[in-house]
PDB file of C-alpha atoms and ligand atoms in Angstrom:
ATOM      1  CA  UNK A 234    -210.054   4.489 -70.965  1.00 63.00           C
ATOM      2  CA  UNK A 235    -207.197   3.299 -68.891  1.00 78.00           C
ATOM      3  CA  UNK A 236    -205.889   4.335 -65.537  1.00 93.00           C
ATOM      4  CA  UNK A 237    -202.197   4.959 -65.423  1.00 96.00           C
ATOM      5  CA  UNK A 238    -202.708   8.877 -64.597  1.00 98.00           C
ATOM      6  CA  UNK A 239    -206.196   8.339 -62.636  1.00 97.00           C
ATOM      7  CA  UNK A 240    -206.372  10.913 -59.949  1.00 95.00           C
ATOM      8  CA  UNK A 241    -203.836  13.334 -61.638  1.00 97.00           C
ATOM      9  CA  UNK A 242    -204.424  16.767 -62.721  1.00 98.00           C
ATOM     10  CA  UNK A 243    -202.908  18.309 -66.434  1.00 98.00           C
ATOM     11  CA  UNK A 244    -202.577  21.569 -67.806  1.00 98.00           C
ATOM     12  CA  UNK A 245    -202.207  21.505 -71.694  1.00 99.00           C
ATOM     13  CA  UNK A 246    -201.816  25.022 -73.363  1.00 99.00           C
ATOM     14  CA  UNK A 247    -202.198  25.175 -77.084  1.00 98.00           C
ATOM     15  CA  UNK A 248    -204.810  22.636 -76.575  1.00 99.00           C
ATOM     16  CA  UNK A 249    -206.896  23.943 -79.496  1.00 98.00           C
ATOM     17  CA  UNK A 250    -205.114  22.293 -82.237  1.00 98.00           C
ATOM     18  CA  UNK A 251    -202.382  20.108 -83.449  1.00 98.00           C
ATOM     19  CA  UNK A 252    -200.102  18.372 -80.565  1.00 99.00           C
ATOM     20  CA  UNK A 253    -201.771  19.813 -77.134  1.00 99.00           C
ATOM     21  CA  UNK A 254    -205.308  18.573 -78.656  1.00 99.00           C
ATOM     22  CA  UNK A 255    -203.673  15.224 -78.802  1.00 99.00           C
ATOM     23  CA  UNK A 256    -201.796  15.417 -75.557  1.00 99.00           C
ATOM     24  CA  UNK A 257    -204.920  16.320 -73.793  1.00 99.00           C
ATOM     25  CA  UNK A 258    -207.171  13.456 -75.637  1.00 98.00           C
ATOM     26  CA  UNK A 259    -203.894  11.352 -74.491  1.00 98.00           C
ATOM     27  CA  UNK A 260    -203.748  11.975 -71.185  1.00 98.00           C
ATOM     28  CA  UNK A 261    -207.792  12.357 -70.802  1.00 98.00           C
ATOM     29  CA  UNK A 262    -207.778   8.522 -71.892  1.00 98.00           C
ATOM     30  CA  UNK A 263    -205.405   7.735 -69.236  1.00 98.00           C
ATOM     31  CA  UNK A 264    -207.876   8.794 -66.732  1.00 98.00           C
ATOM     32  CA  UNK A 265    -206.413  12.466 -66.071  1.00 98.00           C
ATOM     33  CA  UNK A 266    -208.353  15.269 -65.219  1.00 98.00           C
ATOM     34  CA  UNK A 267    -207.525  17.763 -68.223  1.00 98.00           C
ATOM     35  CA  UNK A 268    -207.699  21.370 -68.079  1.00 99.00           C
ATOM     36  CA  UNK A 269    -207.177  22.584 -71.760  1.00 99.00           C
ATOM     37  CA  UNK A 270    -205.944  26.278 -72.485  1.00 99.00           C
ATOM     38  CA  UNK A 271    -205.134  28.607 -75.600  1.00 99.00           C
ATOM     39  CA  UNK A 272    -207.133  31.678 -77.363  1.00 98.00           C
ATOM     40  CA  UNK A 273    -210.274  29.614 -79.006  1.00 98.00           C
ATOM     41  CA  UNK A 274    -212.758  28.885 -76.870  1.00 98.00           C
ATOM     42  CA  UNK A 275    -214.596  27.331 -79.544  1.00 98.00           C
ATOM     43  CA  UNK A 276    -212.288  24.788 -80.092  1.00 98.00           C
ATOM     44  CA  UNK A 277    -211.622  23.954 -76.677  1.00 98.00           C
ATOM     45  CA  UNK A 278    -215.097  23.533 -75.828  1.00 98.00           C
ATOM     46  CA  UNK A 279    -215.306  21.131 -78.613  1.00 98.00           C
ATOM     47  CA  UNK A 280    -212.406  19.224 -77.060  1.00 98.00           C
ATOM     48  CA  UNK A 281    -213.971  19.166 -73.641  1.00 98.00           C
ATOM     49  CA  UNK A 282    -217.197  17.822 -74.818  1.00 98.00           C
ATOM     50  CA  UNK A 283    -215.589  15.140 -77.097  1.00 98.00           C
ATOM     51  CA  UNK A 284    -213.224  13.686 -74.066  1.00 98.00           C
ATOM     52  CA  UNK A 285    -216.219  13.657 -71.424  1.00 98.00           C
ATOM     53  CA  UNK A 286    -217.992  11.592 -74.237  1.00 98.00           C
ATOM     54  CA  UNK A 287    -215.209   9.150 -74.485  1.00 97.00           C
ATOM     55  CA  UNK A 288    -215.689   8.773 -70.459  1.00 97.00           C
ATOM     56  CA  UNK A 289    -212.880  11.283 -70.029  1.00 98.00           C
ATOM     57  CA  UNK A 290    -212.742  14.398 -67.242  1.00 98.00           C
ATOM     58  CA  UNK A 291    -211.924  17.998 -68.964  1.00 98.00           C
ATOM     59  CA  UNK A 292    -212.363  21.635 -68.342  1.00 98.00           C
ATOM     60  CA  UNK A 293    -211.895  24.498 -70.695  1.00 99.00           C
ATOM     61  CA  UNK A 294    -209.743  27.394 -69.346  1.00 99.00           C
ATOM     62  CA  UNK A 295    -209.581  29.814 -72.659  1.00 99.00           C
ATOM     63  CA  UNK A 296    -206.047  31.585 -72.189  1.00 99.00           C
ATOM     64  CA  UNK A 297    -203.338  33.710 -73.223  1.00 99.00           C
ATOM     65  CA  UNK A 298    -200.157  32.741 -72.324  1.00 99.00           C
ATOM     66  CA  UNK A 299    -198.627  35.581 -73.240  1.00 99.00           C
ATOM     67  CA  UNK A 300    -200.522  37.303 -70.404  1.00 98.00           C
ATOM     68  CA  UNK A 301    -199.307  36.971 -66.786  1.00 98.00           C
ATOM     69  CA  UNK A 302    -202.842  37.332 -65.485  1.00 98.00           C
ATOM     70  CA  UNK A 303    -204.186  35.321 -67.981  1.00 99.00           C
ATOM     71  CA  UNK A 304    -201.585  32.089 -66.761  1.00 98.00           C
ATOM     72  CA  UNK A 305    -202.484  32.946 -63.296  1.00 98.00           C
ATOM     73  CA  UNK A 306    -206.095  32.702 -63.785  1.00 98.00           C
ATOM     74  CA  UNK A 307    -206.086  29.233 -65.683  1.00 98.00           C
ATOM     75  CA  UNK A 308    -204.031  27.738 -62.797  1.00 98.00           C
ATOM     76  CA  UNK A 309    -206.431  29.211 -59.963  1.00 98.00           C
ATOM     77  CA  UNK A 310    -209.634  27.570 -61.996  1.00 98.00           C
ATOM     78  CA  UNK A 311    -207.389  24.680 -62.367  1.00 98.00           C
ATOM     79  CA  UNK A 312    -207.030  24.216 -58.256  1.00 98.00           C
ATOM     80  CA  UNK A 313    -210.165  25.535 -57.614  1.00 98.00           C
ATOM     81  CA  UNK A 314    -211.849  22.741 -59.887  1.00 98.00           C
ATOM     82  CA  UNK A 315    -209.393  19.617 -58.752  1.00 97.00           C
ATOM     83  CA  UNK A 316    -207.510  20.560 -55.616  1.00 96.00           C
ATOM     84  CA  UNK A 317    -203.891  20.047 -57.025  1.00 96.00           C
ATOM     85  CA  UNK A 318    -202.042  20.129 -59.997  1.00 97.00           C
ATOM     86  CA  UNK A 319    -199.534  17.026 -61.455  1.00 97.00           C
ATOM     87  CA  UNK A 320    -198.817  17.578 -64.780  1.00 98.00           C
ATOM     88  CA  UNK A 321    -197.985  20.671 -66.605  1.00 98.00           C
ATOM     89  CA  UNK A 322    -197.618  20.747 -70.882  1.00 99.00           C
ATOM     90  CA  UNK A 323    -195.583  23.762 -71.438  1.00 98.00           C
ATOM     91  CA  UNK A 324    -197.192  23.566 -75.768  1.00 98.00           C
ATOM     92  CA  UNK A 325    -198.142  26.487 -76.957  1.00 99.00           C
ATOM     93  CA  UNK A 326    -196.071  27.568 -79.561  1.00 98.00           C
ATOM     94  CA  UNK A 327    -196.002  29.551 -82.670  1.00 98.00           C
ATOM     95  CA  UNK A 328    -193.461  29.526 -85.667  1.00 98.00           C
ATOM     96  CA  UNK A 329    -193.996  32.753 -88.201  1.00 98.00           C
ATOM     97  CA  UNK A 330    -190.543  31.479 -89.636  1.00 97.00           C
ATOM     98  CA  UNK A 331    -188.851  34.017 -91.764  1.00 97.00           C
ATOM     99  CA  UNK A 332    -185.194  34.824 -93.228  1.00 96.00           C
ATOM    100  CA  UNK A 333    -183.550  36.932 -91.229  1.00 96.00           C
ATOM    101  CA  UNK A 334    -182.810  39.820 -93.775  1.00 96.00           C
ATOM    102  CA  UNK A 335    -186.024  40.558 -94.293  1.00 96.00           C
ATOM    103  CA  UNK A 336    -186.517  41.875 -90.572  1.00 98.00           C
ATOM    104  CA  UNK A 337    -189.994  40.572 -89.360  1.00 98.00           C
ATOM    105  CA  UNK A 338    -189.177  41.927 -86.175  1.00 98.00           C
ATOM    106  CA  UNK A 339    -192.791  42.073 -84.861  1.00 98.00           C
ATOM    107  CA  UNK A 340    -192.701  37.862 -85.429  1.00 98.00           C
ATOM    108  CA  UNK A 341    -189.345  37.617 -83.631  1.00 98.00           C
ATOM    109  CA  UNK A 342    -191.366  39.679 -80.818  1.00 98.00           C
ATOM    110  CA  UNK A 343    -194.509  37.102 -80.553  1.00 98.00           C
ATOM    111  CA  UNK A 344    -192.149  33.890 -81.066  1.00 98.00           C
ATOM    112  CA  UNK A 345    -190.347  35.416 -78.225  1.00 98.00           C
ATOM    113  CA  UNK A 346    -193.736  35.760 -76.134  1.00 99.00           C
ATOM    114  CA  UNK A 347    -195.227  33.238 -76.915  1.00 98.00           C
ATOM    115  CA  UNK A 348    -192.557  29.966 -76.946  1.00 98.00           C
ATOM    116  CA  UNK A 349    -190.446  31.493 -74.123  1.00 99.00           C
ATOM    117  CA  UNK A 350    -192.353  33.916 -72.031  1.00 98.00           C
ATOM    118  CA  UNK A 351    -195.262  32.086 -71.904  1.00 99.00           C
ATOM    119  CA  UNK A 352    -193.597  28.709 -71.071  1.00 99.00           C
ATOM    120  CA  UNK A 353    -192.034  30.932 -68.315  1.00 99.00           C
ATOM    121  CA  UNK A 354    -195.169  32.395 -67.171  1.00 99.00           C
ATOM    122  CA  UNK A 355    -196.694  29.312 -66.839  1.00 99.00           C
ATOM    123  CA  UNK A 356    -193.786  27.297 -64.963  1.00 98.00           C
ATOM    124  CA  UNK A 357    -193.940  30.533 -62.639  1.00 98.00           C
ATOM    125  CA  UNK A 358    -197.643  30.024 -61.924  1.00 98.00           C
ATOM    126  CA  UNK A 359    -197.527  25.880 -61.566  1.00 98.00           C
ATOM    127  CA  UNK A 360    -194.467  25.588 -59.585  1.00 97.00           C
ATOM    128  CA  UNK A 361    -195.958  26.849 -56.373  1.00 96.00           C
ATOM    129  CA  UNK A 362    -198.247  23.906 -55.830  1.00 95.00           C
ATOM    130  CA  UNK A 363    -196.095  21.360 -57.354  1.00 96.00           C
ATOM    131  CA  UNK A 364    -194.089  22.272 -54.268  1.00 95.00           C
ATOM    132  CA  UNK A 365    -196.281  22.584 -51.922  1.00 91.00           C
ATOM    133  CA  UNK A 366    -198.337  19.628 -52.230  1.00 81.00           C
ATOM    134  CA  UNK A 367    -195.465  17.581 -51.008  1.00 67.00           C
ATOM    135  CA  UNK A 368    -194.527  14.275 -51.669  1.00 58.00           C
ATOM    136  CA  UNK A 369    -195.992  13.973 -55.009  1.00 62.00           C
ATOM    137  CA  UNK A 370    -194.191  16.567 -56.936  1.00 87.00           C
ATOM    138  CA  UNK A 371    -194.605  17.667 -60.267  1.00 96.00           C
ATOM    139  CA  UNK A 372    -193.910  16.742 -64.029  1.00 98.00           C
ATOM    140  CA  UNK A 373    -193.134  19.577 -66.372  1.00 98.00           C
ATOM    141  CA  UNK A 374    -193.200  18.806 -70.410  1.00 98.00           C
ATOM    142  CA  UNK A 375    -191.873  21.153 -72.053  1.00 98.00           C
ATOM    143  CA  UNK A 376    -192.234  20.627 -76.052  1.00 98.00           C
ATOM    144  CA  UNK A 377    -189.317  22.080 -77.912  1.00 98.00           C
ATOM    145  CA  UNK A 378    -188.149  20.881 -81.238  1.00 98.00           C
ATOM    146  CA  UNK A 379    -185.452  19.237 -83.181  1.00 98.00           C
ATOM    147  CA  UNK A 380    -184.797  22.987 -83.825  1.00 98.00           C
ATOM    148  CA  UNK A 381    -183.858  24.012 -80.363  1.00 98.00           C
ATOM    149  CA  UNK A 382    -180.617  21.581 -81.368  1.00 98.00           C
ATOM    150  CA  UNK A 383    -179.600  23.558 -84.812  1.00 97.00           C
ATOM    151  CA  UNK A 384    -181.011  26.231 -86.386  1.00 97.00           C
ATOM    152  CA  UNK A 385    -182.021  26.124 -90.039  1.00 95.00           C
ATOM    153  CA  UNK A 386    -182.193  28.532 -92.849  1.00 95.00           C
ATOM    154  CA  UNK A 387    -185.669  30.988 -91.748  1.00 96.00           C
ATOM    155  CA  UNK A 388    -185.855  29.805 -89.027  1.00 97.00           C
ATOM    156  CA  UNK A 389    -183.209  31.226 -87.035  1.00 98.00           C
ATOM    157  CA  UNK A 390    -185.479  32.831 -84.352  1.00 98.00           C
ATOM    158  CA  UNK A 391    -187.682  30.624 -83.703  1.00 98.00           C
ATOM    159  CA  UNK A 392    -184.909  27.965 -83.256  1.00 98.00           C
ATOM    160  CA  UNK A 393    -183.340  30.404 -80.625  1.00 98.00           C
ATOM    161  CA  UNK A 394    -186.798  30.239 -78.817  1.00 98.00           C
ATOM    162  CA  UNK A 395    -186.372  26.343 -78.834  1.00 98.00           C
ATOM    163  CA  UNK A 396    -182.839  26.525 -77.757  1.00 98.00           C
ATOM    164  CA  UNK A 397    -184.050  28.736 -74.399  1.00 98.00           C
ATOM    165  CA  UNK A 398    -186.911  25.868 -73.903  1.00 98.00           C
ATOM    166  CA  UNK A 399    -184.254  23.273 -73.961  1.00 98.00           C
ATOM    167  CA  UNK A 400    -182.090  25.683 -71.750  1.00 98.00           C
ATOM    168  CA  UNK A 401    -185.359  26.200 -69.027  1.00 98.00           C
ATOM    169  CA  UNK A 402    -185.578  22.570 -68.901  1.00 98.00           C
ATOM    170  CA  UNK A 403    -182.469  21.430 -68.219  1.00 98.00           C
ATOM    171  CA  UNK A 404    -182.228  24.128 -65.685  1.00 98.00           C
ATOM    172  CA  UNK A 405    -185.048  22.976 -64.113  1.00 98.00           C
ATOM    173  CA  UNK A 406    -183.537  19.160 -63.673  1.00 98.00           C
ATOM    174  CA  UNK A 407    -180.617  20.785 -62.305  1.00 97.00           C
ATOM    175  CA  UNK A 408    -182.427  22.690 -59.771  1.00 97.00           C
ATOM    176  CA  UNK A 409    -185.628  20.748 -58.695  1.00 96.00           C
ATOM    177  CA  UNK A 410    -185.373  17.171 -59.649  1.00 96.00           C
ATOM    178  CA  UNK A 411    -183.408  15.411 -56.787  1.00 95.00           C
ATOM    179  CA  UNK A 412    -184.467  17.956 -54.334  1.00 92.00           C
ATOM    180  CA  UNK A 413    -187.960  18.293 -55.163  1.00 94.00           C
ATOM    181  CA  UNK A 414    -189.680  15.438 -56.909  1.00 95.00           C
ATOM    182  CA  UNK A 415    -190.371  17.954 -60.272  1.00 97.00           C
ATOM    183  CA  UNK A 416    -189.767  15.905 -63.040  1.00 98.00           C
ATOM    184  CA  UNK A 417    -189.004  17.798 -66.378  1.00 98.00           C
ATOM    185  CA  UNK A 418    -188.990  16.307 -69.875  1.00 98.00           C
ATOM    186  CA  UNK A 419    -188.120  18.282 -73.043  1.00 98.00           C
ATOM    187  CA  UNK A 420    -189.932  17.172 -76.206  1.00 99.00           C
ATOM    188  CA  UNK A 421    -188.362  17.816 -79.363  1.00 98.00           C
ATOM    189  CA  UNK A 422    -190.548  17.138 -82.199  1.00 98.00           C
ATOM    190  CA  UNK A 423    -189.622  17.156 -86.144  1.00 98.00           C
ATOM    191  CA  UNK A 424    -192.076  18.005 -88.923  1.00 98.00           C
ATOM    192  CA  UNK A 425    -195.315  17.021 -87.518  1.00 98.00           C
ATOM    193  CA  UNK A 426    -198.414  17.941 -89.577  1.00 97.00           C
ATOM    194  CA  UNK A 427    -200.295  20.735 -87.573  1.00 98.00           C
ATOM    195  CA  UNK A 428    -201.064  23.854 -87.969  1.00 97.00           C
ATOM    196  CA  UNK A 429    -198.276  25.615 -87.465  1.00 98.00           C
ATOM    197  CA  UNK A 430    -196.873  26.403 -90.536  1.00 96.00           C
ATOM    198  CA  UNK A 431    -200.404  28.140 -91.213  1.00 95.00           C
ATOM    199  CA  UNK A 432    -199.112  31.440 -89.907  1.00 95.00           C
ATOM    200  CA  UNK A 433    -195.793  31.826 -92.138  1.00 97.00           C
ATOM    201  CA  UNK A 434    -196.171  35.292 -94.426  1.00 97.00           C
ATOM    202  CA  UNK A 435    -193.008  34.924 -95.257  1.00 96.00           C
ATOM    203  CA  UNK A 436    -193.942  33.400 -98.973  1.00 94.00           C
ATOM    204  CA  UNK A 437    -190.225  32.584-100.396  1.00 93.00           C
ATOM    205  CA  UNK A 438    -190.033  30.301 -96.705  1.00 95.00           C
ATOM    206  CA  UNK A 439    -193.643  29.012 -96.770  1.00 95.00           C
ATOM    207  CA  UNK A 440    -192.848  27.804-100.926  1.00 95.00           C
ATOM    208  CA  UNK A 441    -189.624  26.311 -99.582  1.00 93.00           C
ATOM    209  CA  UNK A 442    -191.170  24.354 -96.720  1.00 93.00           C
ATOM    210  CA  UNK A 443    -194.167  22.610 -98.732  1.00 93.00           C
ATOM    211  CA  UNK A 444    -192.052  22.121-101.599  1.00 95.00           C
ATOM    212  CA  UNK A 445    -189.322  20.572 -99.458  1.00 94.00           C
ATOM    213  CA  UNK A 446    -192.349  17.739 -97.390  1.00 95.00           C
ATOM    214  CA  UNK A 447    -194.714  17.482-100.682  1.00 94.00           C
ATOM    215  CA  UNK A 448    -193.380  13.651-101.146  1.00 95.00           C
ATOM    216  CA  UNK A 449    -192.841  13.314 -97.536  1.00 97.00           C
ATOM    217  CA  UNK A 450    -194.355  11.959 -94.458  1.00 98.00           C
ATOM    218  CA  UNK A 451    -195.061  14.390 -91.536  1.00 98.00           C
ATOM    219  CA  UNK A 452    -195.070  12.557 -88.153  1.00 98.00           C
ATOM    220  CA  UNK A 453    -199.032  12.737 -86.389  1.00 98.00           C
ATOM    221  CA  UNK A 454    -199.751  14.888 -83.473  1.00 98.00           C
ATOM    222  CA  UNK A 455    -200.512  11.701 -81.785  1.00 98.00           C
ATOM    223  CA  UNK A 456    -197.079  10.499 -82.561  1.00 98.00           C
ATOM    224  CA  UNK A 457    -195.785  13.099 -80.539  1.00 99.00           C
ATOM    225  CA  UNK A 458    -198.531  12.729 -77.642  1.00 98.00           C
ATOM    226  CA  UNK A 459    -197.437   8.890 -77.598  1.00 98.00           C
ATOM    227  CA  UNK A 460    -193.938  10.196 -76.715  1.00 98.00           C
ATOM    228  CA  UNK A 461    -195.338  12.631 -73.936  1.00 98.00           C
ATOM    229  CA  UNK A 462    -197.370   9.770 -72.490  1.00 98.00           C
ATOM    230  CA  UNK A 463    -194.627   7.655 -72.523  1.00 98.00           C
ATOM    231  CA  UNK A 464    -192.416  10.511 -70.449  1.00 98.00           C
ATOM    232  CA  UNK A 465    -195.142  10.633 -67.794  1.00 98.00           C
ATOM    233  CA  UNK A 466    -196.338   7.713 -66.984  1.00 98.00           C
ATOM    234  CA  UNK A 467    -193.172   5.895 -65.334  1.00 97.00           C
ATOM    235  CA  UNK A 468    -192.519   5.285 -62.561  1.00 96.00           C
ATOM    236  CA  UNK A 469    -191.171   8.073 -60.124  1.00 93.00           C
ATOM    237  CA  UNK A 470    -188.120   6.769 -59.936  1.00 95.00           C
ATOM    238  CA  UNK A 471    -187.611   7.186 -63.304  1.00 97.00           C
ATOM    239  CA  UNK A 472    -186.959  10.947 -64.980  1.00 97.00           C
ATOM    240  CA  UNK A 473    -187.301  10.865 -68.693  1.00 98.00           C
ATOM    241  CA  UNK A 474    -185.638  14.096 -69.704  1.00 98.00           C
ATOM    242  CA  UNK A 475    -185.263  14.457 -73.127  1.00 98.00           C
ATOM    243  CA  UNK A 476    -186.937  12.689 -76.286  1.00 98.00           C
ATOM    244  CA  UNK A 477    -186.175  13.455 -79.969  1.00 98.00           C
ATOM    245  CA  UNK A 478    -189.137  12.188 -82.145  1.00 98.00           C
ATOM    246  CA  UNK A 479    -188.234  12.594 -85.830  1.00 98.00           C
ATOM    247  CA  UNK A 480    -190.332  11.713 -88.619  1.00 98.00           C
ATOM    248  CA  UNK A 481    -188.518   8.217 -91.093  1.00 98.00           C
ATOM    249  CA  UNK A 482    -188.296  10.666 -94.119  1.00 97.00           C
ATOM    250  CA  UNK A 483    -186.365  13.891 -92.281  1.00 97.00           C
ATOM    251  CA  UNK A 484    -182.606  14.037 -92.201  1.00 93.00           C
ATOM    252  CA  UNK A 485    -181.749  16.772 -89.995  1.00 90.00           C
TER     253      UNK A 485
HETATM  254  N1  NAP B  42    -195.637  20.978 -85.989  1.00 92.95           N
HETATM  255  C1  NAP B  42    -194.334  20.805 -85.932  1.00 92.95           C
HETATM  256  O1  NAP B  42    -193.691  20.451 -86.947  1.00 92.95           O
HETATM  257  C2  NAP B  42    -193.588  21.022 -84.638  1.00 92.95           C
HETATM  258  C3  NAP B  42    -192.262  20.562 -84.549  1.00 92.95           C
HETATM  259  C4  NAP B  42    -191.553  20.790 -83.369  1.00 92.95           C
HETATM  260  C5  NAP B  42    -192.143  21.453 -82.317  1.00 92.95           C
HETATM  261  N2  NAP B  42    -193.432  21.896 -82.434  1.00 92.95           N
HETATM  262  C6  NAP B  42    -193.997  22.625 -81.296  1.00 92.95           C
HETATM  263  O2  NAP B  42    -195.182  21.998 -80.868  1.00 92.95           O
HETATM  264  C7  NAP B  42    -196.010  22.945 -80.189  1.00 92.95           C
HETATM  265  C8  NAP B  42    -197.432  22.793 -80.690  1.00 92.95           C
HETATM  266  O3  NAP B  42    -197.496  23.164 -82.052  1.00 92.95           O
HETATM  267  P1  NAP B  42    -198.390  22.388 -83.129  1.00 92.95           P
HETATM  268  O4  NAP B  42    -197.471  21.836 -84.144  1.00 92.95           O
HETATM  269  O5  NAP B  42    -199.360  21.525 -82.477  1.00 92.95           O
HETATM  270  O6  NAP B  42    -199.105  23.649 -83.847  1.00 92.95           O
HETATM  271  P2  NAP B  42    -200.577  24.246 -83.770  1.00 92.95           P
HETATM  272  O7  NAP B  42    -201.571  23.223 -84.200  1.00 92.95           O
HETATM  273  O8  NAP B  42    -200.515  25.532 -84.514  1.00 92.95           O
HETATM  274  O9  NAP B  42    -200.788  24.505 -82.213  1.00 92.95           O
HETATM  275  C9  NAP B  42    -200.280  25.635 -81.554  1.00 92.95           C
HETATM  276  C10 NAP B  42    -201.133  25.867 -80.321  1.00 92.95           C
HETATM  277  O10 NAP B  42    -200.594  26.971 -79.600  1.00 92.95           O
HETATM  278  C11 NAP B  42    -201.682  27.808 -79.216  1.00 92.95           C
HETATM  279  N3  NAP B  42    -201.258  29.174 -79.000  1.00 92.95           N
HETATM  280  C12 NAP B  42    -200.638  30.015 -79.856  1.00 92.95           C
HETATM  281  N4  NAP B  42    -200.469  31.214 -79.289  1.00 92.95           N
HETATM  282  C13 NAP B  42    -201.005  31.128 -78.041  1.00 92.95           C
HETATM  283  C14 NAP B  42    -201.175  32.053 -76.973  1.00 92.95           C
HETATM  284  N5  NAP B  42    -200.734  33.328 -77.052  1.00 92.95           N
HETATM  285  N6  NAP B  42    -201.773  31.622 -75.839  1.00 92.95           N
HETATM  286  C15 NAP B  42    -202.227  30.346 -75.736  1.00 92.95           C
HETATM  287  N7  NAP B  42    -202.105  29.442 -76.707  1.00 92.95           N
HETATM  288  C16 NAP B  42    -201.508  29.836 -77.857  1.00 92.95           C
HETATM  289  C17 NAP B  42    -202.691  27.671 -80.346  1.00 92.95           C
HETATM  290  O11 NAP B  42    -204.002  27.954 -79.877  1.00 92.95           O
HETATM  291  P3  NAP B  42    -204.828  29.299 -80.102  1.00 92.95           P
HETATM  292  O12 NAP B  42    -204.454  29.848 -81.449  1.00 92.95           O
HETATM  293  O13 NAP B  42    -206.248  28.836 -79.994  1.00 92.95           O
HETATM  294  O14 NAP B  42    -204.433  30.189 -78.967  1.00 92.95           O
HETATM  295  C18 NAP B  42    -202.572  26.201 -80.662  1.00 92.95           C
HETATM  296  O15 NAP B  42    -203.425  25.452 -79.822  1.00 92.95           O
HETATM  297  C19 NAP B  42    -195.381  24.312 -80.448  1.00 92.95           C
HETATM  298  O16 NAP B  42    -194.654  24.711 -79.295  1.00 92.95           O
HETATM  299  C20 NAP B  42    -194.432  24.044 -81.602  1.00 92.95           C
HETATM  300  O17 NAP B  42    -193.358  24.938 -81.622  1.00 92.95           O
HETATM  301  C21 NAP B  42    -194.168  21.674 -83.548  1.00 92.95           C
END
């Protein structure tokens, strides 16, 4: 345990796996208090009990951020549980990647809920008291991906859902950063070995992708975490926007 974020409160959705599990164990060993979100409740329970073993502080909000309600709810237990809110990691994410012609529109539809709407639905539901607590501010991570820079074959849609995120960010700086102390960082991953590719039913795609990282080495969630630890724990002065965290082996 260390103490650079003692006395600050995090939100990390898709805590249940992959990146968000090690953001949260990150920031939990920081000396955050952690409030982890996504679908399994299992897993997140799991995560909760393993961080307040390690001397850490974490509750288990089980959410849907594809429901309004659902984002509104995990930020209410959040206040009601710590009194404010610092730190926000916009990660839940999904990536059913696909080629185009073969019209998995109902994917498109969930990427499009899931890694825009939601990260929308919960900036709408944080911002208010990230304002209002004045003084402080807040710090927004957003994790995108080397994809929200260029798209690549099958993965088209999902890279347009990474292109909003980048967009929603730097909107964000534009707006609320000198005015109102909310920090924003965009995280923009490459391959990272996770889950995420778990969900592709698109088998020509899925072949391509193993076949393509077989003798290659994935980056660590905790690679990534490092990176969003590193974005929030300067000093206020300092606004780390953007970092691009590619693993030695990828080229583009
Ligand atoms: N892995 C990579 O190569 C890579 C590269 C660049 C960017 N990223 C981005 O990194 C983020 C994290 O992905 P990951 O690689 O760590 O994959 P992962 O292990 O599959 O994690 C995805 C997380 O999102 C959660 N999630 C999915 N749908 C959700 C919903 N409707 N509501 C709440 N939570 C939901 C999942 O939890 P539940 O299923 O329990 O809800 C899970 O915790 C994503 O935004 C992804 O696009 C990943």
């Amino acid at each position: 345990m260390s103490d650079k974020l003692r006395g600050k409160v995090a939100i990390v959705t898709g805590a249940s796996s992959g990146i968000g599990e090690a953001a949260a164990r990150a920031l939990a060993a920081e000396g955050a208090h952690v409030v982890v979100a996504a679908r399994r409740a299992e897993r997140l329970a799991a995560l909760v009990s393993d961080i307040e073993e390690s001397g850490g502080t974490a509750l288990a909000v089980p959410t849907d951020v594809t429901k309004r309600e659902s984002v509104e709810a995990l930020v209410r237990q959040t206040l009601d549980a710590f009194g404010r809110l610092d730190i926000l990691v916009n990660n839940a994410g999904i990536m059913p990647l696909s080629l185009i012609r073969k019209l998995h529109v109902e994917e498109w539809d969930r990427m499009i809920d899931v890694n825009i709407k939601g990260v929308l639905y919960c900036i709408a539901a944080c911002l208010p008291s990230m304002l209002d607590q004045g003084g402080g501010g807040g710090h927004i991570v957003n994790v995108s991906s080397v994809a929200g820079r260029r798209p690549f074959p099958g993965g088209t849609i999902y890279s347009a859902t990474k292109f909003a995120v980048r967009a929603i960010s730097q909107g964000i700086h534009l707006e609320l950063s000198a005015k109102d102390r909310i920090r924003v960082v965009d995280i923009e991953p490459g391959v990272v070995a996770t889950e995420l590719t778990d969900h592709i039913t698109d088998e020509d795609i899925a072949t391509r992708f193993e076949t393509t990282w077989a003798d290659k080495t994935r980056l660590r969630a905790s690679d990534v975490s490092e990176a969003i630890l590193f974005a929030v724990t300067q000093p206020d002065r300092v606004n780390v926007n953007e970092i691009l965290v590619r693993p030695t082996d990828q080229e583009t």
